[in-house]
Amino acid sequence: MEKSYDKEFKLYAVKMVIEWHWHLKNVVFGNLEYALFSVYSSFYMQWRV
């Protein structure tokens, strides 16, 4: 019984690590997109004036 519980816990831990990895990746890429967009819009405003 102890072994099967340990196995389930390991699977759960791996799943959590993968989910967190994707979450962090999305956060990083989201911030990168936002930064690029803000830089682009500031350049656009400068060129328009």
mmCIF file with all atom_site columns, C-alpha atoms in Angstrom:
data_model
loop_
_atom_site.group_PDB
_atom_site.id
_atom_site.type_symbol
_atom_site.label_atom_id
_atom_site.label_alt_id
_atom_site.label_comp_id
_atom_site.label_asym_id
_atom_site.label_entity_id
_atom_site.label_seq_id
_atom_site.pdbx_PDB_ins_code
_atom_site.Cartn_x
_atom_site.Cartn_y
_atom_site.Cartn_z
_atom_site.occupancy
_atom_site.B_iso_or_equiv
_atom_site.pdbx_formal_charge
_atom_site.auth_seq_id
_atom_site.auth_comp_id
_atom_site.auth_asym_id
_atom_site.auth_atom_id
_atom_site.pdbx_PDB_model_num
ATOM 1  C CA . MET A 1 1  ? 0.000 0.000  0.000   1.00 0.00 ? 1  MET A CA 1
ATOM 2  C CA . GLU A 1 2  ? 2.824 2.366  0.901   1.00 0.00 ? 2  GLU A CA 1
ATOM 3  C CA . LYS A 1 3  ? 4.532 1.761  -2.450  1.00 0.00 ? 3  LYS A CA 1
ATOM 4  C CA . SER A 1 4  ? 1.440 2.520  -4.553  1.00 0.00 ? 4  SER A CA 1
ATOM 5  C CA . TYR A 1 5  ? 0.889 5.741  -2.577  1.00 0.00 ? 5  TYR A CA 1
ATOM 6  C CA . ASP A 1 6  ? 4.516 6.726  -3.197  1.00 0.00 ? 6  ASP A CA 1
ATOM 7  C CA . LYS A 1 7  ? 4.085 6.020  -6.918  1.00 0.00 ? 7  LYS A CA 1
ATOM 8  C CA . GLU A 1 8  ? 0.955 8.175  -7.109  1.00 0.00 ? 8  GLU A CA 1
ATOM 9  C CA . PHE A 1 9  ? 2.693 10.968 -5.232  1.00 0.00 ? 9  PHE A CA 1
ATOM 10 C CA . LYS A 1 10 ? 5.620 10.870 -7.671  1.00 0.00 ? 10 LYS A CA 1
ATOM 11 C CA . LEU A 1 11 ? 3.263 11.031 -10.651 1.00 0.00 ? 11 LEU A CA 1
ATOM 12 C CA . TYR A 1 12 ? 1.459 13.961 -9.027  1.00 0.00 ? 12 TYR A CA 1
ATOM 13 C CA . ALA A 1 13 ? 4.759 15.749 -8.349  1.00 0.00 ? 13 ALA A CA 1
ATOM 14 C CA . VAL A 1 14 ? 5.891 15.294 -11.963 1.00 0.00 ? 14 VAL A CA 1
ATOM 15 C CA . LYS A 1 15 ? 2.530 16.596 -13.200 1.00 0.00 ? 15 LYS A CA 1
ATOM 16 C CA . MET A 1 16 ? 2.793 19.654 -10.961 1.00 0.00 ? 16 MET A CA 1
ATOM 17 C CA . VAL A 1 17 ? 6.352 20.386 -12.137 1.00 0.00 ? 17 VAL A CA 1
ATOM 18 C CA . ILE A 1 18 ? 5.273 20.165 -15.793 1.00 0.00 ? 18 ILE A CA 1
ATOM 19 C CA . GLU A 1 19 ? 2.250 22.402 -15.159 1.00 0.00 ? 19 GLU A CA 1
ATOM 20 C CA . TRP A 1 20 ? 4.374 24.973 -13.331 1.00 0.00 ? 20 TRP A CA 1
ATOM 21 C CA . HIS A 1 21 ? 6.953 24.864 -16.127 1.00 0.00 ? 21 HIS A CA 1
ATOM 22 C CA . TRP A 1 22 ? 4.272 25.654 -18.712 1.00 0.00 ? 22 TRP A CA 1
ATOM 23 C CA . HIS A 1 23 ? 2.778 28.337 -16.470 1.00 0.00 ? 23 HIS A CA 1
ATOM 24 C CA . LEU A 1 24 ? 6.138 30.077 -16.064 1.00 0.00 ? 24 LEU A CA 1
ATOM 25 C CA . LYS A 1 25 ? 6.800 29.778 -19.799 1.00 0.00 ? 25 LYS A CA 1
ATOM 26 C CA . ASN A 1 26 ? 3.437 31.412 -20.558 1.00 0.00 ? 26 ASN A CA 1
ATOM 27 C CA . VAL A 1 27 ? 4.106 34.193 -18.055 1.00 0.00 ? 27 VAL A CA 1
ATOM 28 C CA . VAL A 1 28 ? 7.553 34.885 -19.530 1.00 0.00 ? 28 VAL A CA 1
ATOM 29 C CA . PHE A 1 29 ? 6.310 34.885 -23.123 1.00 0.00 ? 29 PHE A CA 1
ATOM 30 C CA . GLY A 1 30 ? 3.282 36.965 -22.169 1.00 0.00 ? 30 GLY A CA 1
ATOM 31 C CA . ASN A 1 31 ? 5.513 39.604 -20.561 1.00 0.00 ? 31 ASN A CA 1
ATOM 32 C CA . LEU A 1 32 ? 7.839 39.502 -23.571 1.00 0.00 ? 32 LEU A CA 1
ATOM 33 C CA . GLU A 1 33 ? 4.907 40.068 -25.949 1.00 0.00 ? 33 GLU A CA 1
ATOM 34 C CA . TYR A 1 34 ? 3.648 42.915 -23.769 1.00 0.00 ? 34 TYR A CA 1
ATOM 35 C CA . ALA A 1 35 ? 7.118 44.507 -23.670 1.00 0.00 ? 35 ALA A CA 1
ATOM 36 C CA . LEU A 1 36 ? 7.483 44.239 -27.458 1.00 0.00 ? 36 LEU A CA 1
ATOM 37 C CA . PHE A 1 37 ? 4.019 45.718 -27.935 1.00 0.00 ? 37 PHE A CA 1
ATOM 38 C CA . SER A 1 38 ? 4.713 48.668 -25.622 1.00 0.00 ? 38 SER A CA 1
ATOM 39 C CA . VAL A 1 39 ? 8.049 49.372 -27.339 1.00 0.00 ? 39 VAL A CA 1
ATOM 40 C CA . TYR A 1 40 ? 6.369 49.166 -30.750 1.00 0.00 ? 40 TYR A CA 1
ATOM 41 C CA . SER A 1 41 ? 3.518 51.456 -29.733 1.00 0.00 ? 41 SER A CA 1
ATOM 42 C CA . SER A 1 42 ? 5.931 54.037 -28.241 1.00 0.00 ? 42 SER A CA 1
ATOM 43 C CA . PHE A 1 43 ? 7.960 54.046 -31.480 1.00 0.00 ? 43 PHE A CA 1
ATOM 44 C CA . TYR A 1 44 ? 4.743 54.342 -33.464 1.00 0.00 ? 44 TYR A CA 1
ATOM 45 C CA . MET A 1 45 ? 3.660 57.360 -31.404 1.00 0.00 ? 45 MET A CA 1
ATOM 46 C CA . GLN A 1 46 ? 7.071 59.025 -31.888 1.00 0.00 ? 46 GLN A CA 1
ATOM 47 C CA . TRP A 1 47 ? 7.037 58.508 -35.641 1.00 0.00 ? 47 TRP A CA 1
ATOM 48 C CA . ARG A 1 48 ? 3.457 59.757 -35.938 1.00 0.00 ? 48 ARG A CA 1
ATOM 49 C CA . VAL A 1 49 ? 4.352 63.064 -34.253 1.00 0.00 ? 49 VAL A CA 1
#
